[in-house]
Amino acid sequence: MAYNQKVEAFREEEYPMMRGKTYLDHAGTTIYAKSLIEKFSSEMVGNLFGNPHSASAPAQLSGFVVDSVREKALRFLGADPAHFDLVFTANATAAIKLVAESFRDLALESSTSGSFWYGYHKDAHTSLVGPREHTHGQHHCFTSDQEVEDWLLGHRSLPGRRDDDEKPGIFAFPGQSNMTGRRLPLSWSSKLRRSTRISHQNTYSLLDAAGLATTTQLDFSDPEAAPDFTVLSFYKIFGFPDLGALIVRRKSAHILTWRKYFGGGTVSSLTVLHEASYHRKDATIHDGLEDGTLPFHSIMALGCAIDVHRDLYGSMENISKHTMLLTRRLYEGLSNLRHSNSRPVCEIYHDATNGHPYTDATTQGATIAFNILRPDGSYVSYSTVEQLANRKDIYVRAGGLCNPGGIASYLKVAPWHFKRAWSAGHRCSESDNTEIINGKPTGVVRASLGAMSILSDVDRFLAFMRDTFVDDPDVRPGEQTVIATAPTRHKSPSSRSPGVVNPVVVNVPGNWPIRKLFPINTKLKRDFRDPPLRRHETRDCEMNLDRPRTSYSTSYHSPAHHLSTGSNDSAIVMSTMEGKYWDEISRRGGGYDESWLPKRERRQSDEKDGGGGGGEKCKGDPSQPTEHKGKRPEKTLSKAKSFWGLNRVVKGRSKGC
């Protein structure tokens, strides 16, 4: 490990957009250099580029640039153009989809079952799991590296995959987990190819190198040991352009010719009248796979990115050493954080079999996944961590990270937990009140480093962690403020979904430094016209008490209580729409209304008035809503409205009138 001092020197000049900010989401995308944009702009202004499918001089210039950048990209990735070809795609996901569709069409034409077999590792990104839906159930998830090794050595048979199965198959695995940064063995491709089992001979390897390629040099020096198909995204390496690639081993390219779909520029002959026939271009592999007009401007930008990247950093080996040192420093800093009771602040997720994590670049990338613990051992919502960091201009990633296998294995989340979370309203990439269920988090916080990261980025993040989440023994008990439910990301009350409950903030005994960032007043905002509170419910107990009421919930039957304790008690929760009915009653009635009387008393009162609910009163009082003639009264919308006495006013009219 060696820290690159040159990055400190050019960071301010090359990355002015990072000034005063701490960016720790390089696994999502890294940051582009200023000189890259300037070089790209100069090329665009100084040249005239046309559609490469034409024969004009500008078009020929574009075609020349595309071909030269394709070869430059292959050599940058360590792949010899004599043995590999590169197909430009929108991103790594599009490249995976292209391979999956080719195998699907191959199976439909040649396989008796009409499907292919698909095996994938548990650390796979969601995009690498998706192809299994083309297999009609003929798929398998490898739950550990050892299971893969046993399968490759022939010590284990897989359900639905006999040793003599001639059906085509794919074995897909990530080079690096996008959740934890753990790097998987790259030797699996060569072991699969050397196996003499019939099922192995008909199985091709698919490597997802999107995370691996960001801070390490890919190795295609031995074509016989390389994966058959490799996918990646260039924006994760250079920050710009937004472009992906599929690297194809030429000896395995025949599989891709089975793909049925064709687009403009991929066919050399086509008929549409009287008969349907076509001939796909086959001069090169990429000619028949790059549908439509290529993003030739983005490809030209890729050539600029490779040149600037080499000028700034020298080699991927330098980046690997630089980021490994920073990652080790970050890991040690997070591991050493302790509360006053000596309990750890962070629960870090990494390979338990690795006795010395974050020291070897062959087994670990520049990514750390963790959750934050309170002094009592309970979890802090991961979205809360992300939002608090965001307020300090520190940018991390939080959530499920599109890695369901990693979340399930590292957080010990069973399938029924996922189903329960879904039923409770939890959705991927959305902040809600279901981020912690039965005491378990449904996601993590991820900090990832890149080529332009420096020591101050790590130190600033560690300082933020200490100041925000480590309990302070100097704060007097009873002055503590904690967040009971995770805040939502809704922009305004009008955009809220019905039934969503805002975060309830309460004062509790204890010591929690998060109070420094949330100046909260939890005094209830009451009005003399409001009816008395029932069943100890709290109302308008929010951080911003000046905005209109949009949600109501009981203090002990809240969604947070329901999910964390597993209670089946019904929560009395009022949605935004129901809250508007409540405000309408208060505005029109001014105080107590008959709707607040017990149900039996209301019925007796109606009978005394003639059973019509006081028809004369409704006709004579213009402030009361009237029933349109010929329309039936609408039914109540929910039990919650019945409890709150709202069943007498529905859509602007009284039920009894």
XYZ file of C-alpha atoms in Angstrom, residues 51-640:
590
model
C -23.356 9.691 -38.234
C -20.872 6.829 -38.737
C -23.432 4.943 -40.863
C -23.005 7.526 -43.619
C -20.201 7.833 -46.168
C -19.471 11.551 -45.846
C -16.166 12.876 -44.544
C -17.610 13.821 -41.105
C -19.191 10.355 -40.884
C -15.935 8.641 -41.788
C -14.171 10.685 -39.116
C -16.681 9.440 -36.534
C -16.189 5.854 -37.703
C -12.430 6.175 -37.429
C -12.720 7.581 -33.889
C -15.059 4.755 -32.827
C -12.698 2.059 -34.111
C -9.605 3.636 -32.561
C -11.277 4.166 -29.174
C -12.550 0.578 -29.189
C -8.996 -0.715 -29.547
C -7.682 1.806 -27.003
C -10.292 0.683 -24.455
C -9.403 -2.984 -24.941
C -5.723 -2.286 -24.361
C -6.507 -0.103 -21.329
C -8.380 -3.065 -19.846
C -5.507 -5.424 -20.630
C -7.300 -7.328 -23.418
C -5.589 -8.177 -26.698
C -7.848 -7.209 -29.665
C -6.680 -10.381 -31.404
C -8.468 -12.505 -28.794
C -11.223 -10.184 -27.549
C -13.770 -7.797 -28.982
C -15.581 -4.937 -27.260
C -19.273 -4.184 -27.764
C -20.383 -0.727 -26.639
C -23.542 -0.679 -24.511
C -25.411 1.838 -22.372
C -24.030 0.322 -19.154
C -23.118 -2.995 -17.544
C -26.785 -3.924 -17.095
C -27.442 -3.544 -20.829
C -24.451 -5.802 -21.537
C -25.809 -8.479 -19.175
C -29.196 -8.246 -20.856
C -27.612 -8.723 -24.286
C -25.920 -11.955 -23.175
C -29.067 -13.252 -21.462
C -31.231 -12.616 -24.525
C -28.738 -14.433 -26.739
C -28.864 -17.528 -24.529
C -32.643 -17.333 -24.360
C -32.936 -17.319 -28.152
C -30.341 -20.080 -28.453
C -32.310 -22.270 -26.041
C -35.558 -21.668 -27.911
C -33.961 -22.877 -31.139
C -31.735 -25.741 -29.995
C -32.796 -26.931 -26.543
C -35.591 -29.467 -26.105
C -36.699 -27.735 -22.915
C -36.725 -24.311 -24.557
C -34.665 -22.762 -21.768
C -31.091 -22.499 -20.548
C -29.557 -23.026 -17.108
C -28.378 -20.049 -15.071
C -26.202 -20.095 -11.961
C -25.235 -16.966 -10.041
C -23.378 -16.091 -6.843
C -25.176 -14.661 -3.811
C -23.054 -11.495 -3.989
C -24.469 -10.708 -7.434
C -25.944 -7.310 -8.208
C -29.665 -7.250 -8.997
C -28.856 -6.877 -12.701
C -26.884 -10.123 -12.558
C -29.815 -11.911 -10.895
C -32.340 -10.763 -13.510
C -31.426 -13.263 -16.292
C -32.786 -16.128 -14.189
C -36.310 -15.096 -15.245
C -35.523 -16.302 -18.786
C -34.815 -19.856 -17.577
C -38.314 -21.080 -16.621
C -37.071 -21.990 -13.154
C -33.795 -23.611 -14.279
C -31.521 -21.514 -12.076
C -29.457 -21.834 -8.907
C -27.984 -19.347 -6.429
C -24.582 -20.322 -5.002
C -24.613 -19.376 -1.330
C -20.841 -19.489 -0.758
C -17.485 -19.622 -2.512
C -16.999 -23.163 -1.259
C -20.195 -24.306 -2.943
C -18.865 -22.935 -6.234
C -15.536 -24.719 -5.747
C -17.265 -28.019 -4.963
C -19.435 -27.679 -8.060
C -16.467 -26.897 -10.312
C -14.523 -29.886 -8.948
C -17.492 -32.185 -9.472
C -18.065 -32.808 -5.765
C -21.555 -31.352 -5.820
C -24.528 -31.797 -8.118
C -27.032 -29.015 -8.523
C -30.827 -29.378 -8.599
C -32.066 -29.385 -12.184
C -28.555 -29.640 -13.641
C -27.324 -33.178 -14.321
C -23.652 -33.870 -14.994
C -24.497 -35.025 -18.529
C -26.870 -32.134 -19.232
C -26.185 -30.712 -22.707
C -28.461 -27.739 -22.185
C -26.596 -24.397 -22.564
C -25.879 -22.562 -19.354
C -24.306 -19.468 -17.792
C -22.340 -19.198 -14.579
C -22.390 -15.534 -13.506
C -20.492 -13.929 -10.651
C -19.256 -10.452 -9.698
C -15.576 -9.666 -9.572
C -16.313 -7.489 -6.545
C -19.378 -7.243 -4.335
C -20.989 -3.849 -4.816
C -22.149 -4.060 -1.190
C -19.064 -5.013 0.844
C -16.267 -4.630 -1.707
C -15.199 -8.255 -1.233
C -13.404 -9.577 -4.295
C -14.270 -13.043 -5.519
C -11.863 -15.584 -7.068
C -11.262 -14.871 -10.752
C -9.947 -18.394 -11.290
C -13.461 -19.822 -11.579
C -13.643 -19.086 -15.310
C -10.563 -21.162 -16.111
C -11.646 -23.995 -13.800
C -15.010 -24.143 -15.532
C -13.381 -24.246 -18.970
C -10.910 -27.001 -17.976
C -13.603 -29.253 -16.514
C -14.398 -32.401 -18.512
C -17.995 -32.715 -17.320
C -20.529 -32.332 -20.114
C -22.648 -29.846 -18.172
C -19.564 -27.713 -17.483
C -18.492 -27.812 -21.125
C -21.868 -26.343 -22.080
C -21.714 -23.621 -19.418
C -20.170 -20.220 -20.172
C -18.791 -17.754 -17.634
C -20.123 -14.213 -17.215
C -18.077 -11.808 -15.077
C -19.583 -8.593 -13.728
C -16.505 -6.357 -13.475
C -18.372 -3.078 -12.899
C -17.130 -2.769 -9.321
C -13.800 -4.513 -9.794
C -12.602 -2.329 -12.672
C -12.949 0.926 -10.724
C -9.720 0.599 -8.718
C -7.805 -2.366 -10.121
C -6.340 -3.579 -13.395
C -8.340 -6.293 -15.147
C -6.294 -9.204 -16.449
C -7.067 -10.716 -19.851
C -3.467 -11.700 -20.565
C -4.383 -15.397 -20.820
C -7.365 -15.838 -23.165
C -7.826 -19.441 -22.011
C -8.278 -18.335 -18.395
C -10.396 -15.255 -19.090
C -14.193 -15.187 -18.733
C -16.252 -15.778 -21.848
C -18.165 -12.538 -21.283
C -17.205 -9.551 -19.126
C -19.383 -6.491 -18.466
C -18.464 -3.105 -17.003
C -19.412 0.586 -16.883
C -16.845 3.197 -17.889
C -18.414 5.968 -15.784
C -17.446 4.015 -12.674
C -13.802 4.258 -13.780
C -13.615 7.757 -15.292
C -16.796 9.511 -14.111
C -17.615 10.382 -17.729
C -18.910 9.387 -20.263
C -22.009 7.371 -19.339
C -21.090 4.283 -21.311
C -20.780 0.544 -20.764
C -19.139 -2.373 -22.537
C -19.350 -6.105 -23.128
C -15.939 -7.735 -23.609
C -16.337 -10.930 -25.616
C -13.815 -13.731 -25.840
C -13.693 -14.391 -29.573
C -13.792 -18.188 -29.184
C -17.118 -17.839 -27.341
C -18.698 -15.218 -29.586
C -20.762 -17.720 -31.615
C -23.288 -17.864 -28.763
C -24.224 -14.218 -29.319
C -25.072 -14.787 -32.982
C -28.247 -16.620 -31.901
C -29.869 -13.401 -30.742
C -32.978 -12.825 -32.842
C -33.436 -9.095 -32.453
C -31.655 -6.820 -34.886
C -31.533 -3.049 -35.155
C -30.372 -0.500 -37.651
C -26.787 -0.994 -38.725
C -26.567 -4.657 -37.655
C -27.936 -6.292 -40.827
C -26.469 -6.402 -44.334
C -29.676 -7.563 -46.055
C -33.349 -7.353 -45.085
C -36.719 -7.999 -46.783
C -40.138 -6.978 -45.469
C -42.520 -7.510 -48.413
C -43.910 -10.954 -49.320
C -41.277 -12.707 -47.214
C -39.291 -11.959 -44.066
C -35.584 -12.620 -44.328
C -32.402 -10.948 -43.174
C -28.655 -11.442 -43.027
C -26.836 -10.160 -39.981
C -23.467 -8.446 -40.333
C -20.695 -10.841 -39.399
C -17.461 -9.109 -40.371
C -16.802 -8.480 -36.664
C -18.537 -9.491 -33.455
C -19.630 -5.981 -32.553
C -21.074 -5.264 -36.020
C -24.025 -7.578 -35.411
C -24.653 -6.560 -31.789
C -24.474 -2.755 -31.621
C -28.044 -1.872 -32.567
C -28.745 1.486 -34.140
C -26.431 4.462 -34.280
C -23.659 4.253 -31.740
C -23.260 7.069 -29.186
C -20.201 8.213 -31.120
C -19.823 11.460 -29.175
C -19.685 9.508 -25.913
C -17.223 7.063 -27.441
C -15.003 9.973 -28.455
C -15.247 11.236 -24.856
C -14.130 7.793 -23.677
C -10.920 8.172 -25.665
C -10.302 11.508 -23.938
C -11.048 9.934 -20.548
C -8.482 7.173 -21.038
C -5.771 9.692 -21.980
C -6.490 12.031 -19.045
C -6.765 9.144 -16.588
C -3.342 7.834 -17.610
C -1.791 11.317 -17.384
C -3.142 11.899 -13.867
C -2.707 8.511 -12.219
C -0.149 6.656 -14.308
C -1.672 3.191 -13.948
C -4.474 1.265 -12.293
C -1.858 -0.334 -10.054
C -1.128 3.075 -8.509
C -4.837 3.606 -7.901
C -5.180 0.181 -6.295
C -2.390 0.853 -3.783
C -3.655 4.363 -3.053
C -7.258 3.356 -2.385
C -6.254 0.282 -0.370
C -4.328 2.455 2.085
C -7.272 4.832 2.468
C -9.729 1.960 2.892
C -7.581 0.413 5.613
C -7.454 3.754 7.426
C -11.236 4.115 7.204
C -11.832 0.554 8.408
C -9.559 0.959 11.428
C -11.160 4.287 12.302
C -14.698 2.880 12.200
C -13.677 -0.256 14.093
C -12.148 1.785 16.922
C -15.249 3.897 17.561
C -16.731 2.972 20.951
C -19.552 4.257 23.117
C -18.935 5.175 26.749
C -20.045 1.659 27.735
C -17.336 0.200 25.433
C -19.856 -1.106 22.918
C -18.944 -0.660 19.230
C -20.547 2.137 17.246
C -20.295 0.357 13.884
C -21.180 -3.126 12.748
C -18.973 -3.669 9.689
C -19.832 -6.370 7.170
C -16.908 -8.228 5.626
C -15.706 -11.754 4.916
C -15.566 -13.515 8.282
C -13.006 -16.014 6.978
C -10.501 -13.242 6.264
C -8.444 -12.758 9.401
C -6.818 -9.560 8.107
C -9.477 -7.669 6.151
C -8.744 -4.555 4.127
C -5.054 -5.344 3.701
C -4.944 -7.296 0.421
C -6.210 -5.759 -2.831
C -6.778 -9.216 -4.319
C -9.502 -9.981 -1.782
C -10.925 -6.549 -0.918
C -11.876 -3.407 -2.822
C -12.206 0.196 -1.652
C -15.702 -0.250 -0.195
C -16.962 -0.605 3.384
C -20.538 -1.511 4.341
C -21.747 -0.987 7.902
C -24.597 -0.056 10.213
C -24.530 2.193 13.265
C -25.449 0.970 16.735
C -26.748 2.924 19.701
C -25.238 2.403 23.156
C -27.985 -0.139 23.933
C -27.148 -2.165 20.810
C -30.160 -1.098 18.733
C -29.676 0.099 15.166
C -29.845 3.618 13.812
C -31.816 3.867 10.582
C -29.442 3.845 7.621
C -31.355 6.626 5.857
C -30.971 8.775 8.966
C -27.210 8.344 8.712
C -27.282 9.265 5.031
C -29.366 12.384 5.622
C -27.291 13.587 8.566
C -24.115 13.109 6.538
C -25.691 14.944 3.629
C -26.265 17.974 5.860
C -22.523 18.064 6.461
C -21.731 17.756 2.729
C -20.636 14.156 3.217
C -22.070 11.836 0.589
C -22.477 8.112 1.200
C -24.899 5.499 -0.100
C -27.547 3.843 2.068
C -30.159 1.157 1.480
C -30.267 -2.327 -0.001
C -27.696 -1.326 -2.669
C -29.342 -3.599 -5.267
C -27.651 -6.569 -3.604
C -30.386 -8.811 -2.158
C -28.079 -11.774 -1.575
C -25.576 -9.698 0.361
C -28.281 -8.125 2.522
C -29.814 -11.526 3.255
C -26.520 -13.212 4.165
C -24.694 -10.478 6.073
C -27.739 -9.096 7.907
C -29.274 -12.558 8.476
C -32.538 -11.555 6.811
C -34.732 -14.528 5.930
C -37.062 -14.549 2.888
C -40.110 -14.145 5.112
C -38.541 -10.981 6.536
C -38.377 -9.533 3.016
C -41.997 -10.499 2.388
C -43.108 -8.965 5.662
C -41.209 -5.783 4.868
C -42.892 -5.647 1.465
C -46.325 -6.090 3.031
C -45.507 -3.311 5.482
C -44.725 -0.943 2.613
C -40.941 -1.243 2.376
C -39.560 -0.616 -1.101
C -36.001 -0.646 -2.391
C -34.367 2.792 -2.688
C -37.167 4.419 -0.686
C -36.879 5.817 2.817
C -39.824 4.807 4.974
C -40.757 3.542 8.419
C -39.765 -0.050 7.643
C -35.994 0.305 7.585
C -35.724 -1.660 10.834
C -38.042 -4.646 11.282
C -37.994 -6.872 14.355
C -34.820 -5.106 15.411
C -33.030 -5.907 12.133
C -32.034 -3.329 9.512
C -33.147 -3.890 5.933
C -30.135 -2.105 4.463
C -26.685 -0.722 5.175
C -24.569 2.394 4.878
C -21.826 2.164 2.250
C -18.699 4.304 2.004
C -16.557 3.782 -1.095
C -13.325 5.468 -2.145
C -11.932 6.323 -5.556
C -8.781 7.362 -7.363
C -9.158 11.029 -6.374
C -9.947 10.353 -2.687
C -7.466 11.773 -0.179
C -6.698 11.425 3.531
C -8.803 14.425 4.506
C -11.904 12.699 3.073
C -11.420 9.761 5.416
C -10.566 11.911 8.428
C -13.537 14.209 7.930
C -15.943 11.291 7.721
C -14.502 9.722 10.873
C -14.841 13.061 12.687
C -18.478 13.246 11.608
C -19.076 9.748 12.945
C -17.505 10.583 16.308
C -19.352 13.871 16.736
C -22.733 12.523 15.669
C -23.088 8.935 16.812
C -20.680 8.340 19.699
C -22.459 9.031 22.986
C -21.062 11.893 25.037
C -20.819 11.194 28.799
C -20.666 14.951 29.500
C -24.281 15.459 28.399
C -26.700 15.233 31.322
C -29.255 12.409 31.232
C -32.731 13.533 30.259
C -31.541 16.012 27.632
C -31.510 13.399 24.948
C -33.468 13.499 21.682
C -33.849 10.488 19.405
C -35.700 9.782 16.201
C -38.366 7.155 16.713
C -39.145 6.548 13.055
C -37.166 7.160 9.906
C -37.932 10.439 8.112
C -39.490 10.156 4.691
C -38.140 11.736 1.528
C -41.411 13.249 0.380
C -40.875 16.752 -0.912
C -44.211 18.248 0.106
C -47.464 17.238 1.824
C -49.215 17.136 -1.556
C -46.824 14.448 -2.814
C -47.267 12.145 0.150
C -48.818 8.749 -0.260
C -52.018 8.122 1.727
C -51.318 6.483 5.039
C -47.653 7.543 5.281
C -46.779 8.656 8.790
C -44.257 11.399 9.428
C -41.338 10.847 11.810
C -42.296 11.225 15.453
C -39.589 12.874 17.541
C -39.760 12.436 21.303
C -37.599 13.290 24.302
C -36.363 10.253 26.202
C -33.877 9.688 29.025
C -30.379 8.955 27.882
C -27.514 10.492 26.010
C -27.653 10.937 22.239
C -25.564 13.558 20.438
C -27.899 13.553 17.452
C -29.814 16.250 19.321
C -27.185 18.766 18.242
C -28.360 18.522 14.651
C -32.096 18.538 15.340
C -33.338 21.608 17.270
C -36.734 20.079 17.965
C -39.690 21.347 19.937
C -42.002 18.461 20.793
C -44.686 20.543 22.496
C -48.073 19.651 21.042
C -49.706 22.332 18.948
C -53.213 22.465 20.379
C -56.245 24.548 19.550
C -59.118 25.284 21.936
C -61.560 23.988 19.323
C -59.853 20.603 19.060
C -61.630 17.688 20.754
C -59.815 15.962 23.603
C -57.088 13.496 22.676
C -58.018 9.834 22.996
C -56.021 6.739 23.862
C -52.889 8.792 24.563
C -52.491 9.731 20.921
C -49.975 12.383 19.901
C -50.652 14.805 17.105
C -48.438 17.200 15.138
C -45.381 15.979 17.037
C -43.037 16.767 14.163
C -39.805 18.640 13.533
C -41.584 21.391 11.585
C -44.647 22.412 13.555
C -45.529 25.382 11.359
C -46.658 23.408 8.331
C -50.249 22.095 7.999
C -51.170 18.856 9.681
C -50.766 15.931 7.341
C -50.722 12.838 9.556
C -51.945 11.562 12.884
C -51.019 8.429 14.783
C -51.304 6.948 18.245
C -48.153 6.928 20.317
C -48.255 3.239 21.176
C -49.864 1.810 18.047
C -47.566 3.507 15.553
C -46.162 1.651 12.523
C -42.730 1.707 14.166
C -44.145 -0.096 17.217
C -46.065 -2.526 15.038
C -43.005 -3.527 12.998
C -40.377 -3.541 15.736
C -42.388 -5.605 18.214
C -44.284 -7.805 15.796
C -47.558 -6.751 17.416
C -50.760 -7.439 15.506
C -52.562 -4.535 17.156
C -54.275 -2.303 14.632
C -52.677 1.096 14.305
C -55.061 4.052 14.245
C -53.359 6.003 11.494
C -54.940 8.846 9.575
C -53.795 9.563 6.049
C -53.333 12.985 4.494
C -56.824 12.897 2.971
C -58.436 11.979 6.280
C -56.514 14.755 7.979
C -58.126 17.215 5.585
C -61.580 16.016 6.710
C -60.580 16.653 10.295
C -59.447 20.197 9.512
C -62.697 20.807 7.606
C -64.755 19.787 10.650
C -62.777 22.088 12.918
C -63.128 24.968 10.461
C -66.882 24.610 10.007
C -67.980 23.523 13.443
C -65.675 25.651 15.528
C -65.799 23.344 18.528
C -67.520 20.191 19.657
C -69.728 18.613 17.066
C -72.346 15.906 17.381
C -69.978 13.661 15.500
C -67.876 13.496 18.672
C -70.680 11.993 20.712
C -70.588 8.261 21.254
C -72.151 6.282 18.456
C -75.206 5.237 20.529
C -75.882 8.813 21.649
C -75.624 10.060 18.065
C -78.166 7.466 16.946
C -80.562 8.419 19.751
C -80.173 12.080 18.867
C -80.964 11.330 15.222
C -84.106 9.412 16.225
C -85.333 12.343 18.307
C -84.843 14.619 15.299
C -86.980 12.373 13.136
C -84.402 9.892 11.893
C -83.260 12.169 9.147
C -80.310 13.611 10.903
C -81.944 17.055 11.226
C -83.096 17.775 7.707
C -84.348 21.266 8.518
C -81.062 22.112 10.140
C -79.187 21.095 7.054
C -81.437 23.132 4.801
C -81.364 26.222 6.936
C -77.686 26.358 7.806
C -75.643 27.395 4.770
C -72.428 26.500 6.605
C -73.417 22.837 6.594
C -72.851 20.808 3.414
C -76.023 19.679 1.663
C -76.903 16.447 -0.101
C -77.445 16.689 -3.834
C -80.875 15.456 -4.794
C -80.988 11.966 -6.225
C -77.563 10.888 -4.911
C -77.022 8.303 -2.220
C -74.846 9.154 0.784
C -71.379 7.661 0.441
C -70.047 5.158 2.928
C -67.251 5.844 5.345
C -63.757 5.482 3.961
C -62.087 3.635 6.828
C -62.367 2.492 10.420
C -59.959 5.239 11.358
